[in-house]
C-alpha cells in the first residue's frame, strides 16, 4: 500500500516537474485591457504599438498605456457580423514614408444592401491618419457580413498580398477567376497591378488574383526565404494550413476536409489533380485567426515555429516546422479564451489579442533572470 | 389512420427529405459543372449522408428547427381552420410553407443574410424548400381525420 502511494507520489512530482519546466520558459502579462474586439497589431517600435478594434477604432499603445484618443482619420467601417476594422499593416519603409494600410468592411455608397472588403493607405502623422486613399475594393459586392479574409502582408519585392474571403454565401465563386471571392490578391503598394501577376493574360480573369480556391483566409505570413504560409477557416472541420504559390488552385469548395454547418456534404472529395493540398488540416476546426513565424531572440527554442492563434476553443498552436512540413503541434496559452491575433514584437516577445468586447493584449516574454 | 404524432413526424421527415435532396443536388450539380467525378455511387451516398448529416450532425440539428417550425405552424393552422372554416388541405399546406419560409427566408436575416442551408442560397432553392414545407402540410392534412367536416 505504502509502496503504491509512494509510486504515485513520485509520478505526481515528476509530472509536476515536467509541467513546471515547460511553463517556466515564459511568463504572460496582461498589457492592455478594455479593447473592443481587437483584431490586429502592428509595432512602430518596441514601445509604440497600433491595434485595430473591429468596431472601427485604431488605438495606440505607448509604453504599455492605451491612448484614450483613437487615431483620427480612420474611415467609417461596416461593423456587423464578422465585419469591421480588421488588419493594420505598416509599409516596409514606414520609417521613411509613414504609410499604414488598413483593411475593413464597408457599406457600398450606392447599393445600400451591398458591402465590400476595402483596403486603404494613409500616412500616420502623430495621432492622425492623413492622405487616406482607397487602393482596393472587392468586387462584386456581397450582401453577407462574413468571410472577408482581410489580412495583408508584403512580399520581399515590395508588392503586397491581400486575403479575400468567400463571403460565406458565395463559396462556388472561389473557383472562378472573374471575382474576388476566395482569393489571394497581389498589388503594388499603391494599389496598381504588378506586371508579373499569374493571371494577367488569362481571358476573363481579374488581374490582381494571385491564387484561388480559398475559403476565409485569416492567417498570412511570409518567411525570409519567400515561402508564403496561409491558413484559412474551414467549414465544420477542414481548417487548412497552406503554402501558397502563384497561380495555384487551393480547391475550395470542390475539395475540402470539412462539412457544412448544416451537416450537409459540401464536396465528397478531398483531393483532385490540379488542386493543392494543405500541409496540415484540422478536424475538428480550431478556427485559426492569425499566424506568426517566430524569428525573435527572446525564445531561441521557438525560432522557425509557426504560431497559429485559434478562436475555438481558444488557444495558440505552436507548429514546429522542418523543410516546410509540420513535424509537431503544441497547444499553448489556452487559459485566455478566444485568441484573435498573434504578433511578434520587435523585442521577440509574443503579443496575443484576446477576442471580445472586453478584449485584451497579453505579452508573452521570457522569465526575468 | 395514423396517430397525430406519427403524421407529424412523417411530415417533418418529408420536409427534411426535400431539404436534404435539394441541398445535395444543388451541391452535386455544381461539382459536376467543375468536372468533379460524380458517379451514381457518389450521388446516392451523398444523398443518404446529407439526410443523416443535416438531421443530426449540424452545428444546430436542422431537424429540430424544422420540427419546431412545423409544430408552431400546424398548431396555429389547427385553430385557424377550426375557427374560420378554412379548408384543411390548403390550410396545412400554407402553414407548412410558412414554416419553411420562416426558416429559409426570415431566419437568415437574423444572421446577416447568411444562408446556413446551402440549398437555400438561390431563389429557386428557397422555392423548393418552401414547396417541401407545403408538401409536409399536405401529408399532415390528408392523413388525418379530425376536422374532416371542414373539407
Coordinates of C-alpha atoms in Angstrom, one line a residue:
Chain A
X1 CA 0.0 0.0 0.0
X2 CA 2.7 2.4 1.1
X3 CA 4.7 1.3 -1.9
X4 CA 1.8 2.1 -4.2
X5 CA 1.3 5.6 -2.6
X6 CA 5.0 6.3 -2.9
X7 CA 4.9 5.3 -6.6
X8 CA 2.0 7.6 -7.4
X9 CA 3.6 10.5 -5.4
X10 CA 6.8 10.1 -7.4
X11 CA 4.8 10.1 -10.6
X12 CA 3.0 13.2 -9.5
X13 CA 6.2 15.0 -8.6
X14 CA 7.8 14.0 -12.0
X15 CA 4.7 15.3 -13.9
X16 CA 4.8 18.5 -11.9
X17 CA 8.4 19.0 -12.6
X18 CA 7.9 18.5 -16.3
X19 CA 5.0 20.9 -16.3
X20 CA 7.0 23.4 -14.3
X21 CA 9.9 23.1 -16.8
X22 CA 7.6 23.7 -19.7
X23 CA 5.7 26.6 -18.2
X24 CA 8.8 28.3 -16.7
X25 CA 10.1 29.1 -20.2
X26 CA 7.9 32.1 -20.4
X27 CA 5.6 34.4 -18.4
X28 CA 2.4 36.1 -19.5
X29 CA 1.2 39.5 -18.5
X30 CA -1.9 41.5 -19.5
X31 CA -0.6 44.7 -21.1
X32 CA -3.9 46.3 -22.1
X33 CA -7.5 45.7 -21.1
X34 CA -10.8 47.1 -22.3
X35 CA -10.3 46.8 -26.1
X36 CA -13.4 46.4 -28.2
X37 CA -12.8 43.2 -30.3
X38 CA -9.1 43.7 -31.0
X39 CA -8.2 42.3 -34.5
X40 CA -4.7 43.2 -35.5
X41 CA -1.5 44.5 -34.0
X42 CA 1.4 46.5 -35.6
X43 CA 4.6 47.7 -34.0
X44 CA 6.1 51.1 -34.8
X45 CA 8.7 50.3 -32.2
X46 CA 9.1 48.2 -29.1
X47 CA 7.1 50.8 -27.1
X48 CA 4.7 52.1 -29.7
X49 CA 2.0 49.8 -30.9
X50 CA -1.1 50.1 -33.0
X51 CA -4.1 47.9 -32.6
X52 CA -7.4 47.8 -34.5
X53 CA -10.7 47.4 -32.8
X54 CA -13.3 45.7 -35.1
X55 CA -15.9 48.3 -34.1
X56 CA -13.8 50.8 -36.1
X57 CA -11.2 52.5 -33.9
X58 CA -7.4 52.4 -34.4
X59 CA -5.8 52.6 -31.0
X60 CA -2.3 53.5 -30.0
X61 CA -0.4 51.9 -27.1
X62 CA 2.6 53.8 -25.9
X63 CA 4.9 52.4 -23.2
X64 CA 2.1 49.9 -22.3
X65 CA -0.5 52.6 -21.9
X66 CA -3.6 52.7 -24.1
X67 CA -4.1 56.2 -25.6
X68 CA -7.6 57.2 -24.7
X69 CA -8.0 59.0 -28.0
X70 CA -8.2 56.7 -31.1
X71 CA -6.2 57.6 -34.1
X72 CA -8.2 60.2 -36.1
X73 CA -8.9 59.9 -39.8
X74 CA -9.9 56.2 -40.0
X75 CA -12.7 55.7 -42.5
X76 CA -16.2 54.6 -41.4
X77 CA -16.5 50.8 -41.4
X78 CA -19.4 48.4 -41.5
X79 CA -19.3 46.9 -38.1
X80 CA -21.7 43.9 -38.4
X81 CA -21.4 40.1 -38.2
X82 CA -17.7 39.3 -38.8
X83 CA -17.1 42.7 -40.4
X84 CA -15.5 45.8 -39.2
X85 CA -12.0 47.3 -39.0
X86 CA -9.6 44.4 -39.5
X87 CA -5.9 44.5 -40.4
X88 CA -3.3 47.1 -39.7
X89 CA -0.1 46.7 -41.6
X90 CA 2.9 49.1 -41.8
X91 CA 4.6 49.7 -45.1
X92 CA 8.1 48.1 -45.2
X93 CA 9.6 51.6 -45.4
X94 CA 7.3 53.1 -42.8
X95 CA 10.1 54.9 -41.1
X96 CA 10.5 56.9 -44.3
X97 CA 7.0 57.3 -45.8
X98 CA 4.8 56.8 -42.7
X99 CA 2.3 54.7 -44.7
X100 CA 0.0 52.4 -42.9
X101 CA -2.6 50.0 -44.5
X102 CA -6.0 49.2 -43.1
X103 CA -8.5 46.6 -44.2
X104 CA -12.1 46.8 -43.3
X105 CA -15.6 46.0 -44.5
X106 CA -17.6 49.0 -45.8
X107 CA -21.1 49.5 -46.9
X108 CA -21.4 50.5 -50.6
X109 CA -22.4 54.1 -51.2
X110 CA -24.9 53.3 -53.9
X111 CA -26.1 49.8 -53.2
X112 CA -27.1 50.1 -49.5
X113 CA -27.6 46.3 -49.2
X114 CA -24.1 45.6 -50.5
X115 CA -20.7 45.8 -48.8
X116 CA -17.2 45.0 -49.7
X117 CA -13.7 44.4 -48.4
X118 CA -11.8 47.7 -48.7
X119 CA -8.0 48.4 -48.3
X120 CA -6.9 52.0 -47.7
X121 CA -3.5 53.5 -47.3
X122 CA -2.8 56.6 -45.2
X123 CA 0.0 58.4 -43.6
X124 CA 0.3 58.3 -39.8
X125 CA 1.2 61.8 -38.6
X126 CA 1.2 62.0 -34.9
X127 CA -2.2 60.5 -33.8
X128 CA -3.9 61.1 -37.1
X129 CA -4.1 59.4 -40.5
X130 CA -3.9 61.7 -43.4
X131 CA -3.9 61.3 -47.2
X132 CA -6.2 58.3 -46.8
X133 CA -6.8 56.7 -50.2
X134 CA -8.7 53.6 -51.2
X135 CA -6.3 51.3 -53.0
X136 CA -8.6 48.2 -53.3
X137 CA -12.3 47.4 -53.1
X138 CA -13.5 43.8 -53.6
X139 CA -15.8 43.1 -56.5
X140 CA -18.6 42.1 -56.7
X141 CA -20.4 43.4 -53.6
X142 CA -21.7 41.0 -51.1
X143 CA -24.9 41.0 -49.0
X144 CA -23.4 39.0 -46.2
X145 CA -21.2 40.3 -43.4
X146 CA -18.9 37.3 -43.1
X147 CA -15.7 35.7 -44.5
X148 CA -13.7 38.8 -45.5
X149 CA -10.2 37.4 -45.1
X150 CA -8.7 40.8 -44.8
X151 CA -5.0 40.0 -43.9
X152 CA -2.2 41.9 -45.6
X153 CA 1.5 41.1 -46.0
X154 CA 4.3 42.5 -48.1
X155 CA 6.5 40.3 -50.2
X156 CA 10.2 41.0 -50.5
X157 CA 9.8 42.6 -53.9
X158 CA 7.6 45.4 -52.3
X159 CA 4.3 44.1 -53.6
X160 CA 1.5 43.3 -51.1
X161 CA -0.7 40.2 -50.7
X162 CA -4.3 40.5 -49.5
X163 CA -6.5 37.7 -48.4
X164 CA -10.1 37.9 -49.6
X165 CA -12.7 35.5 -48.2
X166 CA -15.6 33.8 -50.0
X167 CA -18.3 35.9 -48.4
X168 CA -19.9 32.7 -47.0
X169 CA -22.9 32.5 -49.4
X170 CA -20.7 32.8 -52.5
X171 CA -18.4 29.8 -52.0
X172 CA -18.6 28.5 -55.5
X173 CA -17.2 31.8 -56.8
X174 CA -13.9 30.9 -55.2
X175 CA -13.3 28.6 -58.3
X176 CA -14.0 31.4 -60.8
X177 CA -11.3 34.0 -61.7
X178 CA -13.8 36.8 -62.5
X179 CA -14.3 37.9 -58.9
X180 CA -12.5 38.4 -55.6
X181 CA -14.3 35.8 -53.5
X182 CA -11.9 33.3 -52.0
X183 CA -8.7 34.7 -53.5
X184 CA -5.3 35.9 -52.6
X185 CA -4.6 39.1 -54.4
X186 CA -1.3 40.8 -55.2
X187 CA -1.0 44.6 -55.6
X188 CA 1.7 47.2 -55.7
X189 CA 1.9 49.3 -52.7
X190 CA -0.2 52.0 -54.3
X191 CA -2.9 49.5 -55.4
X192 CA -1.8 49.2 -59.0
X193 CA -1.4 45.8 -60.6
X194 CA 2.1 44.2 -60.7
X195 CA 3.2 43.3 -64.3
X196 CA 4.0 39.7 -63.4
X197 CA 0.8 38.5 -61.7
X198 CA -0.1 35.0 -62.8
X199 CA -3.5 35.6 -64.5
X200 CA -2.7 38.8 -66.4
X201 CA -3.1 37.0 -69.7
X202 CA -6.0 34.8 -68.8
X203 CA -9.2 35.9 -70.5
X204 CA -11.8 37.0 -68.1
X205 CA -9.6 36.7 -65.0
X206 CA -9.1 39.7 -62.7
X207 CA -5.5 40.7 -63.0
X208 CA -4.8 41.1 -59.2
X209 CA -5.6 37.4 -58.5
X210 CA -2.5 35.5 -57.2
X211 CA -4.1 32.3 -56.1
X212 CA -7.7 31.0 -55.7
X213 CA -9.9 28.3 -54.2
X214 CA -9.7 29.8 -50.7
X215 CA -12.5 30.0 -48.1
X216 CA -11.8 32.5 -45.3
X217 CA -8.0 33.1 -45.1
X218 CA -7.2 34.9 -41.9
X219 CA -3.6 33.9 -41.5
X220 CA -0.8 35.0 -43.8
X221 CA 2.9 35.1 -43.2
X222 CA 5.9 35.3 -45.4
X223 CA 9.2 33.6 -44.5
X224 CA 12.6 35.1 -45.1
X225 CA 13.1 32.6 -48.0
X226 CA 9.9 33.8 -49.6
X227 CA 7.6 30.9 -48.6
X228 CA 4.1 32.2 -48.2
X229 CA 2.2 30.4 -45.4
X230 CA -1.6 30.9 -45.3
X231 CA -4.2 29.4 -43.1
X232 CA -8.0 29.5 -43.7
X233 CA -11.1 28.7 -41.7
X234 CA -12.7 25.5 -42.9
X235 CA -16.5 24.9 -42.5
X236 CA -17.3 22.3 -39.8
X237 CA -13.8 20.8 -39.8
X238 CA -11.3 21.3 -42.5
X239 CA -9.3 24.4 -41.4
X240 CA -6.2 24.4 -43.6
X241 CA -2.6 25.5 -43.4
X242 CA -1.3 26.0 -47.0
X243 CA 1.9 27.0 -48.7
X244 CA 0.8 29.4 -51.4
X245 CA 2.3 29.6 -54.9
X246 CA 1.1 32.0 -57.5
X247 CA -1.5 30.8 -60.0
X248 CA -2.4 27.7 -58.0
X249 CA -5.9 26.5 -57.1
X250 CA -6.4 25.5 -53.4
X251 CA -9.6 23.7 -54.1
X252 CA -12.4 25.2 -52.0
X253 CA -15.2 24.2 -52.3
X254 CA -14.6 21.5 -54.8
X255 CA -12.3 19.6 -52.3
X256 CA -12.5 20.0 -48.6
X257 CA -11.9 18.1 -45.4
X258 CA -15.0 19.7 -43.7
X259 CA -18.7 19.6 -44.0
X260 CA -21.3 22.3 -44.0
X261 CA -22.5 23.8 -40.7
X262 CA -25.9 22.3 -41.5
X263 CA -24.2 18.8 -41.6
X264 CA -24.6 18.6 -45.4
X265 CA -21.8 17.5 -47.6
X266 CA -20.0 20.4 -49.4
X267 CA -18.0 18.0 -51.5
X268 CA -17.4 14.3 -51.1
X269 CA -13.8 14.9 -52.4
X270 CA -10.7 15.8 -50.5
X271 CA -8.3 15.9 -53.5
X272 CA -8.1 16.3 -57.2
X273 CA -5.2 16.7 -59.6
X274 CA -4.6 20.4 -60.3
X275 CA -5.8 21.4 -56.8
X276 CA -3.3 21.9 -54.0
X277 CA -3.3 20.0 -50.7
X278 CA -2.8 21.7 -47.3
X279 CA 0.4 20.9 -45.4
X280 CA -1.9 20.5 -42.4
X281 CA -5.6 20.5 -41.7
X282 CA -7.6 20.4 -38.6
X283 CA -10.7 18.3 -38.0
X284 CA -12.5 19.3 -35.8
X285 CA -12.0 23.0 -36.5
X286 CA -9.8 25.3 -34.4
X287 CA -10.9 28.4 -36.2
X288 CA -7.4 29.7 -37.0
X289 CA -7.4 33.5 -36.7
X290 CA -3.9 34.7 -37.3
X291 CA -0.3 33.5 -37.5
X292 CA 3.3 34.4 -36.9
X293 CA 6.5 32.8 -37.9
X294 CA 8.7 33.3 -34.9
X295 CA 12.2 34.8 -35.6
X296 CA 12.9 36.5 -32.3
X297 CA 15.9 36.3 -30.0
X298 CA 13.8 36.0 -26.8
X299 CA 12.9 32.4 -27.4
X300 CA 15.6 30.6 -29.4
X301 CA 13.8 27.3 -28.9
X302 CA 10.9 28.7 -30.9
X303 CA 12.7 30.1 -33.9
X304 CA 11.2 28.8 -37.1
X305 CA 8.0 27.7 -35.5
X306 CA 4.6 28.9 -36.8
X307 CA 2.3 30.1 -34.0
X308 CA -1.3 29.9 -35.1
X309 CA -3.9 31.7 -32.9
X310 CA -7.2 30.0 -32.7
X311 CA -10.7 31.0 -31.7
X312 CA -12.1 27.6 -30.9
X313 CA -11.7 26.5 -28.1
X314 CA -9.3 29.4 -27.8
X315 CA -5.5 28.8 -27.7
X316 CA -2.4 29.0 -29.8
X317 CA -0.9 26.1 -31.8
X318 CA 2.9 26.1 -32.0
X319 CA 3.8 24.2 -35.1
X320 CA 7.4 23.1 -35.3
X321 CA 8.5 23.1 -38.9
X322 CA 11.1 21.3 -40.9
X323 CA 11.5 21.8 -44.6
X324 CA 8.1 23.4 -44.8
X325 CA 6.4 20.4 -43.1
X326 CA 4.7 20.4 -39.8
X327 CA 6.6 18.0 -37.5
X328 CA 4.8 18.6 -34.2
X329 CA 1.9 20.7 -32.7
X330 CA 1.8 22.0 -29.2
X331 CA -1.2 23.7 -27.7
X332 CA -0.3 26.8 -25.7
X333 CA -2.0 29.8 -24.0
X334 CA -5.3 28.0 -23.6
X335 CA -6.2 29.9 -20.4
X336 CA -7.2 33.2 -22.1
X337 CA -10.1 32.3 -24.3
X338 CA -10.5 33.1 -28.0
X339 CA -7.3 34.4 -29.4
X340 CA -8.0 36.8 -32.3
X341 CA -4.5 37.8 -33.3
X342 CA -0.8 37.0 -32.5
X343 CA 2.2 39.1 -33.3
X344 CA 5.9 39.2 -32.6
X345 CA 7.1 42.4 -31.0
X346 CA 10.5 43.8 -32.0
X347 CA 12.0 42.5 -28.7
X348 CA 10.9 39.0 -29.6
X349 CA 8.0 38.8 -27.1
X350 CA 4.7 37.4 -28.4
X351 CA 1.6 39.6 -28.2
X352 CA -1.8 37.8 -28.1
X353 CA -5.0 39.7 -28.8
X354 CA -7.9 38.2 -26.8
X355 CA -11.2 38.5 -28.6
X356 CA -14.3 40.0 -27.2
X357 CA -15.8 43.4 -26.4
X358 CA -13.7 43.5 -23.3
X359 CA -10.6 42.2 -25.2
X360 CA -7.1 42.5 -24.0
X361 CA -3.5 42.2 -25.1
X362 CA -1.3 39.6 -23.4
X363 CA 2.5 39.8 -23.6
X364 CA 4.4 36.5 -23.6
X365 CA 8.0 37.1 -22.6
X366 CA 11.0 35.1 -21.2
X367 CA 11.3 34.8 -17.5
X368 CA 13.3 37.5 -15.8
X369 CA 16.8 36.3 -15.0
Chain B
X1 CA -55.4 6.2 -39.7
X2 CA -52.0 7.3 -38.3
X3 CA -51.8 8.9 -34.9
X4 CA -51.3 12.6 -34.9
X5 CA -47.8 12.3 -33.6
X6 CA -46.9 9.8 -36.3
X7 CA -48.4 12.0 -39.0
X8 CA -46.5 15.0 -37.6
X9 CA -43.1 13.1 -37.6
X10 CA -43.7 11.9 -41.1
X11 CA -44.4 15.5 -42.1
X12 CA -41.1 16.6 -40.6
X13 CA -39.3 13.8 -42.4
X14 CA -40.9 14.9 -45.7
X15 CA -39.7 18.5 -45.2
X16 CA -36.3 17.3 -44.2
X17 CA -36.1 14.9 -47.1
X18 CA -36.9 17.7 -49.6
X19 CA -34.3 19.9 -47.9
X20 CA -31.6 17.2 -48.0
X21 CA -32.3 16.2 -51.5
X22 CA -32.4 19.8 -52.8
X23 CA -29.2 20.7 -50.9
X24 CA -27.4 17.5 -52.2
X25 CA -28.5 18.0 -55.7
X26 CA -27.5 21.7 -55.9
X27 CA -24.0 20.8 -54.5
X28 CA -23.6 17.8 -56.7
X29 CA -24.7 19.6 -59.9
X30 CA -22.2 22.4 -59.2
X31 CA -19.5 19.9 -58.6
X32 CA -20.3 18.2 -61.9
X33 CA -20.1 21.6 -63.6
X34 CA -16.5 21.9 -62.5
X35 CA -15.6 18.4 -63.7
X36 CA -15.6 16.6 -60.4
X37 CA -16.2 12.9 -60.9
X38 CA -19.8 12.4 -59.6
X39 CA -20.7 8.8 -60.2
X40 CA -24.0 7.2 -59.3
X41 CA -22.5 5.7 -56.2
X42 CA -21.2 9.1 -55.1
X43 CA -24.6 10.6 -55.9
X44 CA -26.6 8.1 -53.8
X45 CA -24.1 8.0 -50.9
X46 CA -24.1 11.9 -50.7
X47 CA -27.9 11.9 -50.7
X48 CA -28.0 9.5 -47.8
X49 CA -25.2 11.2 -46.0
X50 CA -26.9 14.5 -46.2
X51 CA -30.2 13.1 -45.0
X52 CA -28.5 11.9 -41.9
X53 CA -26.0 14.7 -41.6
X54 CA -28.5 17.5 -41.9
X55 CA -30.8 15.8 -39.5
X56 CA -28.4 15.1 -36.7
X57 CA -24.8 16.3 -37.4
X58 CA -25.2 20.0 -38.0
X59 CA -23.9 22.7 -35.6
X60 CA -27.7 23.2 -34.9
X61 CA -29.5 20.0 -35.9
X62 CA -31.8 21.2 -38.7
X63 CA -34.4 18.6 -37.9
X64 CA -35.0 20.4 -34.6
X65 CA -35.5 23.7 -36.3
X66 CA -37.9 22.1 -38.9
X67 CA -39.7 20.2 -36.1
X68 CA -40.3 23.4 -34.0
X69 CA -41.2 25.4 -37.1
X70 CA -43.8 22.9 -38.3
X71 CA -45.2 22.4 -34.8
X72 CA -45.9 26.1 -34.3
X73 CA -47.3 26.4 -37.9
X74 CA -49.6 23.3 -37.6
X75 CA -50.9 24.3 -34.1
X76 CA -51.7 27.8 -35.5
X77 CA -53.3 26.2 -38.6
X78 CA -55.4 23.9 -36.4
X79 CA -57.0 26.8 -34.6
X80 CA -57.4 28.9 -37.8
X81 CA -59.1 26.0 -39.5
X82 CA -61.2 25.3 -36.5
X83 CA -62.5 28.8 -36.0
X84 CA -62.6 30.2 -39.6
X85 CA -63.8 27.2 -41.5
X86 CA -60.8 27.3 -43.8
X87 CA -60.3 24.0 -45.7
X88 CA -57.8 21.7 -44.1
X89 CA -55.6 20.9 -47.1
X90 CA -54.8 24.4 -48.2
X91 CA -54.7 25.5 -44.5
X92 CA -52.0 23.0 -43.5
X93 CA -50.2 23.4 -46.9
X94 CA -49.9 27.1 -46.3
X95 CA -48.8 26.5 -42.7
X96 CA -46.0 24.2 -43.8
X97 CA -44.9 26.6 -46.5
X98 CA -44.9 29.4 -44.0
X99 CA -42.8 27.5 -41.6
X100 CA -40.2 26.8 -44.2
X101 CA -40.4 30.4 -45.4
X102 CA -39.5 31.5 -41.9
X103 CA -36.6 29.0 -41.8
X104 CA -35.1 29.8 -45.2
X105 CA -36.0 33.4 -45.8
X106 CA -36.6 35.1 -42.4
X107 CA -34.0 33.3 -40.2
X108 CA -31.0 34.3 -42.4
X109 CA -31.9 37.9 -41.8
X110 CA -31.0 37.5 -38.2
X111 CA -27.6 36.1 -39.2
X112 CA -26.5 38.9 -41.6
X113 CA -28.0 37.2 -44.6
X114 CA -26.0 34.0 -44.1
X115 CA -27.8 31.1 -45.6
X116 CA -26.9 28.2 -43.2
X117 CA -28.7 25.8 -45.5
X118 CA -26.7 25.9 -48.7
X119 CA -29.5 24.8 -50.9
X120 CA -31.4 27.9 -49.9
X121 CA -28.9 30.3 -51.3
X122 CA -30.8 30.7 -54.6
X123 CA -34.4 31.9 -55.3
X124 CA -35.2 28.5 -56.9
X125 CA -33.7 26.7 -53.9
X126 CA -35.8 28.7 -51.5
X127 CA -38.9 27.9 -53.6
X128 CA -38.1 24.2 -53.5
X129 CA -37.7 24.2 -49.7
X130 CA -40.9 26.1 -49.2
X131 CA -42.7 23.7 -51.5
X132 CA -41.3 20.9 -49.3
X133 CA -43.0 22.6 -46.4
X134 CA -46.3 22.7 -48.3
X135 CA -45.9 19.0 -49.1
X136 CA -45.4 18.2 -45.5
X137 CA -48.6 20.2 -44.7
X138 CA -50.4 18.4 -47.4
X139 CA -49.4 15.0 -46.0
X140 CA -50.5 16.1 -42.5
X141 CA -53.8 17.3 -43.7
X142 CA -54.8 14.3 -45.9
X143 CA -53.8 11.6 -43.5
X144 CA -55.8 12.9 -40.6
X145 CA -59.5 12.5 -39.9
X146 CA -60.1 15.2 -37.3
X147 CA -62.0 18.2 -38.6
X148 CA -62.7 16.5 -41.9
X149 CA -66.1 18.2 -41.9
X150 CA -64.3 21.4 -42.8
X151 CA -63.2 19.9 -46.2

